[in-house]
PDB file of C-alpha atoms and ligand atoms in Angstrom:
ATOM      1  CA  MET A   1     142.375-163.611  76.275  1.00 90.00           C
ATOM      2  CA  ALA A   2     139.574-164.903  73.701  1.00 95.00           C
ATOM      3  CA  LYS A   3     139.306-168.720  73.528  1.00 97.00           C
ATOM      4  CA  THR A   4     140.497-170.928  71.017  1.00 98.00           C
ATOM      5  CA  ILE A   5     139.242-174.437  70.711  1.00 98.00           C
ATOM      6  CA  ILE A   6     140.128-176.735  67.763  1.00 98.00           C
ATOM      7  CA  PHE A   7     137.419-179.479  67.161  1.00 98.00           C
ATOM      8  CA  LEU A   8     139.673-182.266  65.310  1.00 98.00           C
ATOM      9  CA  GLY A   9     137.950-185.574  63.953  1.00 98.00           C
ATOM     10  CA  PRO A  10     136.811-187.313  60.745  1.00 97.00           C
ATOM     11  CA  PRO A  11     134.063-186.170  58.493  1.00 97.00           C
ATOM     12  CA  GLY A  12     130.670-186.496  59.820  1.00 95.00           C
ATOM     13  CA  ALA A  13     131.551-186.915  63.192  1.00 97.00           C
ATOM     14  CA  GLY A  14     129.278-184.112  64.315  1.00 96.00           C
ATOM     15  CA  LYS A  15     131.934-181.161  64.656  1.00 97.00           C
ATOM     16  CA  GLY A  16     129.509-178.847  63.073  1.00 94.00           C
ATOM     17  CA  THR A  17     126.375-180.144  64.851  1.00 94.00           C
ATOM     18  CA  GLN A  18     128.221-179.640  68.294  1.00 97.00           C
ATOM     19  CA  ALA A  19     129.926-175.873  67.369  1.00 97.00           C
ATOM     20  CA  GLN A  20     126.795-174.679  66.089  1.00 94.00           C
ATOM     21  CA  ARG A  21     125.430-175.266  69.822  1.00 95.00           C
ATOM     22  CA  LEU A  22     128.078-173.503  71.389  1.00 97.00           C
ATOM     23  CA  VAL A  23     127.674-170.813  69.037  1.00 96.00           C
ATOM     24  CA  ASP A  24     123.850-170.858  70.317  1.00 95.00           C
ATOM     25  CA  GLU A  25     124.362-171.275  73.527  1.00 97.00           C
ATOM     26  CA  LYS A  26     128.224-170.269  74.997  1.00 96.00           C
ATOM     27  CA  GLY A  27     128.658-167.222  72.549  1.00 96.00           C
ATOM     28  CA  PHE A  28     131.434-169.050  70.676  1.00 97.00           C
ATOM     29  CA  VAL A  29     132.038-167.950  66.929  1.00 98.00           C
ATOM     30  CA  GLN A  30     132.111-171.270  64.679  1.00 97.00           C
ATOM     31  CA  ILE A  31     134.960-170.837  62.158  1.00 97.00           C
ATOM     32  CA  SER A  32     134.203-173.504  59.692  1.00 96.00           C
ATOM     33  CA  THR A  33     136.827-173.743  56.475  1.00 96.00           C
ATOM     34  CA  GLY A  34     134.328-176.352  54.981  1.00 94.00           C
ATOM     35  CA  ASP A  35     130.972-173.712  55.450  1.00 92.00           C
ATOM     36  CA  ILE A  36     133.317-170.766  54.108  1.00 94.00           C
ATOM     37  CA  LEU A  37     134.689-172.862  51.002  1.00 95.00           C
ATOM     38  CA  ARG A  38     131.266-173.854  50.299  1.00 93.00           C
ATOM     39  CA  GLU A  39     130.044-170.406  50.278  1.00 93.00           C
ATOM     40  CA  ALA A  40     132.786-169.422  47.613  1.00 95.00           C
ATOM     41  CA  VAL A  41     131.916-172.031  45.539  1.00 94.00           C
ATOM     42  CA  LYS A  42     128.199-171.034  45.564  1.00 93.00           C
ATOM     43  CA  LYS A  43     129.364-167.530  44.806  1.00 96.00           C
ATOM     44  CA  GLY A  44     132.013-168.537  42.134  1.00 97.00           C
ATOM     45  CA  THR A  45     134.628-166.228  44.097  1.00 96.00           C
ATOM     46  CA  GLU A  46     138.453-166.946  43.140  1.00 94.00           C
ATOM     47  CA  LEU A  47     138.866-168.798  46.516  1.00 94.00           C
ATOM     48  CA  GLY A  48     135.764-170.867  45.129  1.00 96.00           C
ATOM     49  CA  LYS A  49     136.907-171.226  41.630  1.00 96.00           C
ATOM     50  CA  LYS A  50     140.185-172.588  43.170  1.00 95.00           C
ATOM     51  CA  ALA A  51     138.492-174.687  45.664  1.00 96.00           C
ATOM     52  CA  LYS A  52     135.763-176.917  43.992  1.00 96.00           C
ATOM     53  CA  GLU A  53     137.452-179.461  42.156  1.00 95.00           C
ATOM     54  CA  TYR A  54     139.340-180.326  45.292  1.00 96.00           C
ATOM     55  CA  MET A  55     136.220-180.333  47.200  1.00 96.00           C
ATOM     56  CA  GLU A  56     134.190-182.472  45.128  1.00 94.00           C
ATOM     57  CA  ALA A  57     136.855-185.104  44.965  1.00 95.00           C
ATOM     58  CA  GLY A  58     136.767-185.511  48.488  1.00 96.00           C
ATOM     59  CA  LYS A  59     140.398-184.026  48.390  1.00 97.00           C
ATOM     60  CA  LEU A  60     142.237-181.295  50.754  1.00 97.00           C
ATOM     61  CA  VAL A  61     142.261-177.658  49.116  1.00 97.00           C
ATOM     62  CA  PRO A  62     145.680-176.649  48.994  1.00 97.00           C
ATOM     63  CA  ASP A  63     147.086-175.659  52.673  1.00 97.00           C
ATOM     64  CA  ASP A  64     148.442-171.776  51.321  1.00 96.00           C
ATOM     65  CA  LEU A  65     144.806-170.912  50.433  1.00 95.00           C
ATOM     66  CA  ILE A  66     143.462-172.477  53.903  1.00 96.00           C
ATOM     67  CA  ILE A  67     145.954-171.143  56.265  1.00 96.00           C
ATOM     68  CA  ALA A  68     145.723-167.052  54.413  1.00 94.00           C
ATOM     69  CA  LEU A  69     141.913-167.704  54.798  1.00 93.00           C
ATOM     70  CA  MET A  70     142.043-168.871  58.515  1.00 94.00           C
ATOM     71  CA  GLU A  71     144.674-165.633  59.132  1.00 94.00           C
ATOM     72  CA  GLU A  72     142.388-163.207  57.864  1.00 93.00           C
ATOM     73  CA  LYS A  73     139.394-164.442  59.714  1.00 94.00           C
ATOM     74  CA  LEU A  74     141.599-164.805  63.309  1.00 95.00           C
ATOM     75  CA  ARG A  75     142.117-161.439  62.656  1.00 93.00           C
ATOM     76  CA  GLU A  76     138.583-160.468  62.259  1.00 94.00           C
ATOM     77  CA  LEU A  77     137.646-161.793  65.247  1.00 94.00           C
ATOM     78  CA  SER A  78     140.214-161.211  67.725  1.00 86.00           C
ATOM     79  CA  ASP A  79     138.376-160.464  70.784  1.00 91.00           C
ATOM     80  CA  ARG A  80     135.987-163.637  70.303  1.00 96.00           C
ATOM     81  CA  ASP A  81     135.810-167.078  71.585  1.00 97.00           C
ATOM     82  CA  VAL A  82     136.480-169.013  68.774  1.00 98.00           C
ATOM     83  CA  ILE A  83     136.042-173.157  67.682  1.00 98.00           C
ATOM     84  CA  LEU A  84     138.272-173.702  64.455  1.00 98.00           C
ATOM     85  CA  ASP A  85     135.779-176.547  62.871  1.00 97.00           C
ATOM     86  CA  GLY A  86     137.612-178.054  60.216  1.00 95.00           C
ATOM     87  CA  PHE A  87     141.179-176.597  60.636  1.00 97.00           C
ATOM     88  CA  PRO A  88     143.920-177.375  60.737  1.00 98.00           C
ATOM     89  CA  ARG A  89     143.510-180.669  58.970  1.00 98.00           C
ATOM     90  CA  THR A  90     147.397-181.213  57.874  1.00 98.00           C
ATOM     91  CA  VAL A  91     150.826-181.167  59.689  1.00 98.00           C
ATOM     92  CA  PRO A  92     151.943-177.788  57.501  1.00 98.00           C
ATOM     93  CA  GLN A  93     148.347-176.385  58.929  1.00 98.00           C
ATOM     94  CA  ALA A  94     149.138-176.875  62.346  1.00 98.00           C
ATOM     95  CA  GLU A  95     152.835-175.205  62.273  1.00 98.00           C
ATOM     96  CA  ALA A  96     151.322-172.148  60.639  1.00 98.00           C
ATOM     97  CA  LEU A  97     148.575-172.232  62.852  1.00 98.00           C
ATOM     98  CA  ASP A  98     151.408-172.393  65.922  1.00 97.00           C
ATOM     99  CA  LYS A  99     153.317-169.799  64.237  1.00 97.00           C
ATOM    100  CA  MET A 100     150.311-167.191  63.549  1.00 96.00           C
ATOM    101  CA  LEU A 101     148.433-167.571  67.166  1.00 96.00           C
ATOM    102  CA  PRO A 102     151.280-165.439  69.247  1.00 95.00           C
ATOM    103  CA  GLN A 103     151.439-163.054  66.505  1.00 94.00           C
ATOM    104  CA  ILE A 104     147.837-161.920  66.807  1.00 93.00           C
ATOM    105  CA  GLY A 105     147.484-162.208  70.424  1.00 93.00           C
ATOM    106  CA  ARG A 106     145.766-165.708  70.950  1.00 95.00           C
ATOM    107  CA  ASN A 107     146.856-169.051  72.428  1.00 95.00           C
ATOM    108  CA  LEU A 108     145.781-172.291  71.855  1.00 97.00           C
ATOM    109  CA  ASP A 109     143.192-173.454  74.660  1.00 98.00           C
ATOM    110  CA  LYS A 110     142.350-176.947  73.600  1.00 98.00           C
ATOM    111  CA  VAL A 111     141.808-179.776  71.107  1.00 98.00           C
ATOM    112  CA  ILE A 112     138.887-181.676  71.174  1.00 98.00           C
ATOM    113  CA  LEU A 113     139.289-185.118  69.279  1.00 98.00           C
ATOM    114  CA  PHE A 114     135.788-186.284  67.782  1.00 98.00           C
ATOM    115  CA  GLU A 115     136.186-190.631  68.246  1.00 98.00           C
ATOM    116  CA  LEU A 116     133.745-192.236  65.839  1.00 97.00           C
ATOM    117  CA  SER A 117     134.210-195.493  63.884  1.00 97.00           C
ATOM    118  CA  ASP A 118     134.589-195.461  59.894  1.00 95.00           C
ATOM    119  CA  GLU A 119     130.925-197.547  59.991  1.00 95.00           C
ATOM    120  CA  GLU A 120     129.166-195.248  61.847  1.00 96.00           C
ATOM    121  CA  ILE A 121     130.657-192.259  59.848  1.00 96.00           C
ATOM    122  CA  ILE A 122     129.648-193.445  56.492  1.00 95.00           C
ATOM    123  CA  LYS A 123     126.069-194.054  58.185  1.00 95.00           C
ATOM    124  CA  ARG A 124     125.689-190.266  59.480  1.00 96.00           C
ATOM    125  CA  LEU A 125     126.950-188.591  56.102  1.00 96.00           C
ATOM    126  CA  SER A 126     125.246-190.935  53.398  1.00 95.00           C
ATOM    127  CA  GLY A 127     121.931-189.419  55.815  1.00 96.00           C
ATOM    128  CA  ARG A 128     123.282-186.182  56.447  1.00 96.00           C
ATOM    129  CA  ARG A 129     121.019-183.141  54.518  1.00 96.00           C
ATOM    130  CA  ILE A 130     120.903-179.586  54.613  1.00 95.00           C
ATOM    131  CA  ASP A 131     118.374-176.970  54.671  1.00 94.00           C
ATOM    132  CA  PRO A 132     119.604-174.683  51.820  1.00 91.00           C
ATOM    133  CA  GLU A 133     117.738-171.414  53.354  1.00 91.00           C
ATOM    134  CA  THR A 134     119.609-171.675  56.938  1.00 90.00           C
ATOM    135  CA  GLY A 135     122.225-174.217  56.318  1.00 88.00           C
ATOM    136  CA  LYS A 136     120.906-176.304  59.511  1.00 89.00           C
ATOM    137  CA  VAL A 137     122.029-179.638  59.316  1.00 92.00           C
ATOM    138  CA  TYR A 138     119.746-182.743  59.666  1.00 94.00           C
ATOM    139  CA  HIS A 139     119.660-186.659  59.214  1.00 95.00           C
ATOM    140  CA  ILE A 140     117.136-188.582  57.893  1.00 95.00           C
ATOM    141  CA  GLU A 141     116.898-190.957  60.100  1.00 94.00           C
ATOM    142  CA  PHE A 142     118.696-189.551  63.355  1.00 91.00           C
ATOM    143  CA  ASN A 143     117.485-185.929  63.502  1.00 92.00           C
ATOM    144  CA  PRO A 144     114.764-186.052  60.392  1.00 95.00           C
ATOM    145  CA  PRO A 145     113.984-182.241  58.953  1.00 96.00           C
ATOM    146  CA  PRO A 146     110.317-181.345  59.460  1.00 96.00           C
ATOM    147  CA  LYS A 147     107.709-182.034  56.645  1.00 94.00           C
ATOM    148  CA  ASP A 148     108.022-178.379  55.114  1.00 95.00           C
ATOM    149  CA  VAL A 149     111.839-177.931  55.263  1.00 95.00           C
ATOM    150  CA  LYS A 150     112.896-179.204  51.541  1.00 96.00           C
ATOM    151  CA  VAL A 151     116.449-180.523  52.412  1.00 97.00           C
ATOM    152  CA  ILE A 152     119.227-181.258  49.892  1.00 96.00           C
ATOM    153  CA  GLN A 153     122.657-183.324  49.946  1.00 95.00           C
ATOM    154  CA  ARG A 154     126.097-182.136  50.082  1.00 93.00           C
ATOM    155  CA  GLU A 155     127.805-182.944  46.832  1.00 89.00           C
ATOM    156  CA  ASP A 156     130.651-184.506  49.099  1.00 94.00           C
ATOM    157  CA  ASP A 157     127.845-187.008  50.591  1.00 95.00           C
ATOM    158  CA  ARG A 158     127.788-189.312  48.082  1.00 92.00           C
ATOM    159  CA  GLU A 159     129.404-192.998  48.814  1.00 90.00           C
ATOM    160  CA  GLU A 160     132.664-192.703  46.801  1.00 91.00           C
ATOM    161  CA  VAL A 161     133.391-189.149  47.647  1.00 95.00           C
ATOM    162  CA  ILE A 162     132.683-190.165  51.578  1.00 96.00           C
ATOM    163  CA  LYS A 163     135.297-193.285  50.620  1.00 94.00           C
ATOM    164  CA  LYS A 164     137.788-190.974  49.800  1.00 96.00           C
ATOM    165  CA  ARG A 165     137.417-188.193  52.311  1.00 96.00           C
ATOM    166  CA  LEU A 166     137.840-190.869  54.969  1.00 97.00           C
ATOM    167  CA  GLU A 167     141.213-192.187  53.099  1.00 97.00           C
ATOM    168  CA  VAL A 168     142.452-188.538  53.323  1.00 97.00           C
ATOM    169  CA  TYR A 169     141.193-188.701  56.893  1.00 97.00           C
ATOM    170  CA  HIS A 170     143.547-191.214  57.864  1.00 97.00           C
ATOM    171  CA  SER A 171     146.371-190.278  55.914  1.00 98.00           C
ATOM    172  CA  GLN A 172     146.749-186.557  56.360  1.00 98.00           C
ATOM    173  CA  THR A 173     144.687-185.252  59.393  1.00 98.00           C
ATOM    174  CA  SER A 174     145.111-188.124  62.118  1.00 97.00           C
ATOM    175  CA  PRO A 175     149.045-187.370  62.634  1.00 98.00           C
ATOM    176  CA  LEU A 176     147.216-183.949  63.986  1.00 98.00           C
ATOM    177  CA  VAL A 177     146.165-186.449  67.117  1.00 98.00           C
ATOM    178  CA  ASP A 178     149.761-187.444  68.468  1.00 98.00           C
ATOM    179  CA  TYR A 179     150.857-183.726  67.357  1.00 98.00           C
ATOM    180  CA  TYR A 180     148.649-181.809  69.718  1.00 98.00           C
ATOM    181  CA  LYS A 181     149.120-184.914  72.576  1.00 98.00           C
ATOM    182  CA  LYS A 182     152.534-184.246  72.524  1.00 98.00           C
ATOM    183  CA  GLN A 183     151.979-180.588  73.155  1.00 97.00           C
ATOM    184  CA  GLY A 184     149.316-181.859  75.977  1.00 98.00           C
ATOM    185  CA  LYS A 185     146.500-180.071  74.384  1.00 98.00           C
ATOM    186  CA  LEU A 186     144.201-182.825  73.279  1.00 98.00           C
ATOM    187  CA  PHE A 187     140.899-184.216  74.715  1.00 98.00           C
ATOM    188  CA  VAL A 188     139.087-187.083  73.424  1.00 98.00           C
ATOM    189  CA  VAL A 189     135.184-187.333  73.097  1.00 98.00           C
ATOM    190  CA  ASP A 190     133.449-190.244  72.292  1.00 98.00           C
ATOM    191  CA  ALA A 191     131.273-189.214  69.121  1.00 98.00           C
ATOM    192  CA  SER A 192     128.916-192.071  68.857  1.00 97.00           C
ATOM    193  CA  LYS A 193     127.046-190.903  72.299  1.00 97.00           C
ATOM    194  CA  SER A 194     123.893-188.664  71.576  1.00 95.00           C
ATOM    195  CA  PRO A 195     124.039-185.188  70.229  1.00 94.00           C
ATOM    196  CA  ASP A 196     123.435-183.994  74.154  1.00 96.00           C
ATOM    197  CA  GLU A 197     125.682-186.473  75.621  1.00 98.00           C
ATOM    198  CA  VAL A 198     128.611-185.381  73.328  1.00 98.00           C
ATOM    199  CA  TYR A 199     127.752-181.990  74.187  1.00 98.00           C
ATOM    200  CA  ASN A 200     128.193-182.465  78.085  1.00 98.00           C
ATOM    201  CA  SER A 201     131.599-184.344  77.380  1.00 98.00           C
ATOM    202  CA  ILE A 202     132.515-180.790  75.845  1.00 98.00           C
ATOM    203  CA  ILE A 203     131.228-178.478  77.945  1.00 97.00           C
ATOM    204  CA  SER A 204     132.989-180.436  80.893  1.00 96.00           C
ATOM    205  CA  VAL A 205     136.498-180.031  78.805  1.00 94.00           C
ATOM    206  CA  ILE A 206     136.131-176.527  77.985  1.00 92.00           C
TER     207      ILE A 206
HETATM  208  P1  LIG B 301     134.145-179.964  56.084  1.00 77.81           P
HETATM  209  O1  LIG B 301     132.742-179.379  55.930  1.00 77.81           O
HETATM  210  O2  LIG B 301     134.941-179.344  57.254  1.00 77.81           O
HETATM  211  O3  LIG B 301     133.764-181.602  56.292  1.00 77.81           O
HETATM  212  P2  LIG B 301     134.121-182.465  57.033  1.00 77.81           P
HETATM  213  O4  LIG B 301     135.226-182.285  57.804  1.00 77.81           O
HETATM  214  O5  LIG B 301     134.654-183.392  56.301  1.00 77.81           O
HETATM  215  O6  LIG B 301     133.000-182.276  58.420  1.00 77.81           O
HETATM  216  P3  LIG B 301     131.698-182.388  57.939  1.00 77.81           P
HETATM  217  O7  LIG B 301     131.195-180.870  57.846  1.00 77.81           O
HETATM  218  O8  LIG B 301     131.320-183.493  56.572  1.00 77.81           O
HETATM  219  O9  LIG B 301     131.180-183.185  59.362  1.00 77.81           O
HETATM  220  P4  LIG B 301     130.915-182.800  60.754  1.00 77.81           P
HETATM  221  O10 LIG B 301     131.828-183.739  61.652  1.00 77.81           O
HETATM  222  O11 LIG B 301     130.483-181.183  60.974  1.00 77.81           O
HETATM  223  O12 LIG B 301     129.563-183.330  61.002  1.00 77.81           O
HETATM  224  P5  LIG B 301     127.912-183.037  61.193  1.00 77.81           P
HETATM  225  O13 LIG B 301     127.848-182.349  62.328  1.00 77.81           O
HETATM  226  O14 LIG B 301     127.401-182.124  59.948  1.00 77.81           O
HETATM  227  O15 LIG B 301     135.341-180.015  54.610  1.00 77.81           O
HETATM  228  C1  LIG B 301     134.435-179.569  53.481  1.00 77.81           C
HETATM  229  C2  LIG B 301     135.509-179.675  52.081  1.00 77.81           C
HETATM  230  O16 LIG B 301     136.254-178.831  52.449  1.00 77.81           O
HETATM  231  C3  LIG B 301     136.909-181.074  52.731  1.00 77.81           C
HETATM  232  O17 LIG B 301     136.890-182.189  52.015  1.00 77.81           O
HETATM  233  C4  LIG B 301     138.103-180.509  52.034  1.00 77.81           C
HETATM  234  O18 LIG B 301     138.006-180.527  50.611  1.00 77.81           O
HETATM  235  C5  LIG B 301     137.659-178.723  52.240  1.00 77.81           C
HETATM  236  N1  LIG B 301     138.273-178.090  53.598  1.00 77.81           N
HETATM  237  C6  LIG B 301     137.899-177.869  54.479  1.00 77.81           C
HETATM  238  N2  LIG B 301     138.802-177.566  55.511  1.00 77.81           N
HETATM  239  C7  LIG B 301     140.104-177.767  55.032  1.00 77.81           C
HETATM  240  C8  LIG B 301     141.279-177.614  55.323  1.00 77.81           C
HETATM  241  N3  LIG B 301     141.344-177.411  56.876  1.00 77.81           N
HETATM  242  N4  LIG B 301     141.960-177.950  54.907  1.00 77.81           N
HETATM  243  C9  LIG B 301     142.051-178.201  53.397  1.00 77.81           C
HETATM  244  N5  LIG B 301     141.107-178.402  52.710  1.00 77.81           N
HETATM  245  C10 LIG B 301     139.537-177.984  53.954  1.00 77.81           C
HETATM  246  O19 LIG B 301     127.352-184.257  61.370  1.00 77.81           O
HETATM  247  C11 LIG B 301     127.201-185.121  60.249  1.00 77.81           C
HETATM  248  C12 LIG B 301     125.424-185.820  60.471  1.00 77.81           C
HETATM  249  O20 LIG B 301     125.371-186.897  61.306  1.00 77.81           O
HETATM  250  C13 LIG B 301     124.733-184.922  60.401  1.00 77.81           C
HETATM  251  O21 LIG B 301     123.588-185.584  59.627  1.00 77.81           O
HETATM  252  C14 LIG B 301     124.231-185.043  61.764  1.00 77.81           C
HETATM  253  O22 LIG B 301     123.074-184.603  61.799  1.00 77.81           O
HETATM  254  C15 LIG B 301     124.173-186.354  62.097  1.00 77.81           C
HETATM  255  N6  LIG B 301     124.886-186.336  63.927  1.00 77.81           N
HETATM  256  C16 LIG B 301     125.938-185.421  64.372  1.00 77.81           C
HETATM  257  N7  LIG B 301     125.983-185.824  65.622  1.00 77.81           N
HETATM  258  C17 LIG B 301     125.285-186.998  65.876  1.00 77.81           C
HETATM  259  C18 LIG B 301     125.211-187.817  66.979  1.00 77.81           C
HETATM  260  N8  LIG B 301     125.885-187.763  68.333  1.00 77.81           N
HETATM  261  N9  LIG B 301     124.463-188.783  67.016  1.00 77.81           N
HETATM  262  C19 LIG B 301     123.904-189.021  65.666  1.00 77.81           C
HETATM  263  N10 LIG B 301     123.620-188.066  64.728  1.00 77.81           N
HETATM  264  C20 LIG B 301     124.899-187.297  64.429  1.00 77.81           C
END
């Protein structure tokens, strides 16, 4: 059966960075709800129009939209090993996933929790920059972009929005830690380490 791994953790903990490496080196497919939503906003699709306001305010997009989106993606990728990056983010999303997976011939293998302090998160997000051409993620201090690459800052990486996203994480997403601990599926990685060290911890778990 194809693998299903969840990356859980606060904004800016390095989920996208590590998912990208597993795609490049281990053949996983990354399903990032954030990336899918940003693309939809850019293209001005129906989904994008509905999601834009929530995202810019640092709030979560309504569960029904996200659950339908994820089911469609998982059905398309039925035979591939996947990393769910940024989903589920609420208890109703996790319950919907538990129902959905057996219906599409999948099992949840493991949930990797990225642990990082709020202070470090603010540093990482305020310094994050993106290459809009390739989607590659940089950091002005920890992983500076090459001189010839013109990078941009994400709309929701402004300080006041970062604070809101953290608040939302603590109130709506962190209950999933207990949810998956009870299922015996939760594995914790120390996300404050270097990207290589974090990667090695993930590999040793999956
Ligand atoms: P989303 O795009 O999922 O954002 P997020 O979870 O807040 O995560 P980020 O992408 O900000 O961070 P990351 O953990 O991937 O960190 P990264 O690797 O970039 O969601 C955006 C919005 O979409 C949400 O606010 C919501 O509105 C909506 N949404 C998405 N999913 C939803 C859902 N399921 N339900 C409802 N709404 C949903 O790293 C961050 C920075 O740190 C980078 O600059 C990187 O270079 C640097 N870095 C990474 N690792 C290290 C390291 N080890 N050491 C030093 N620097 C590092």
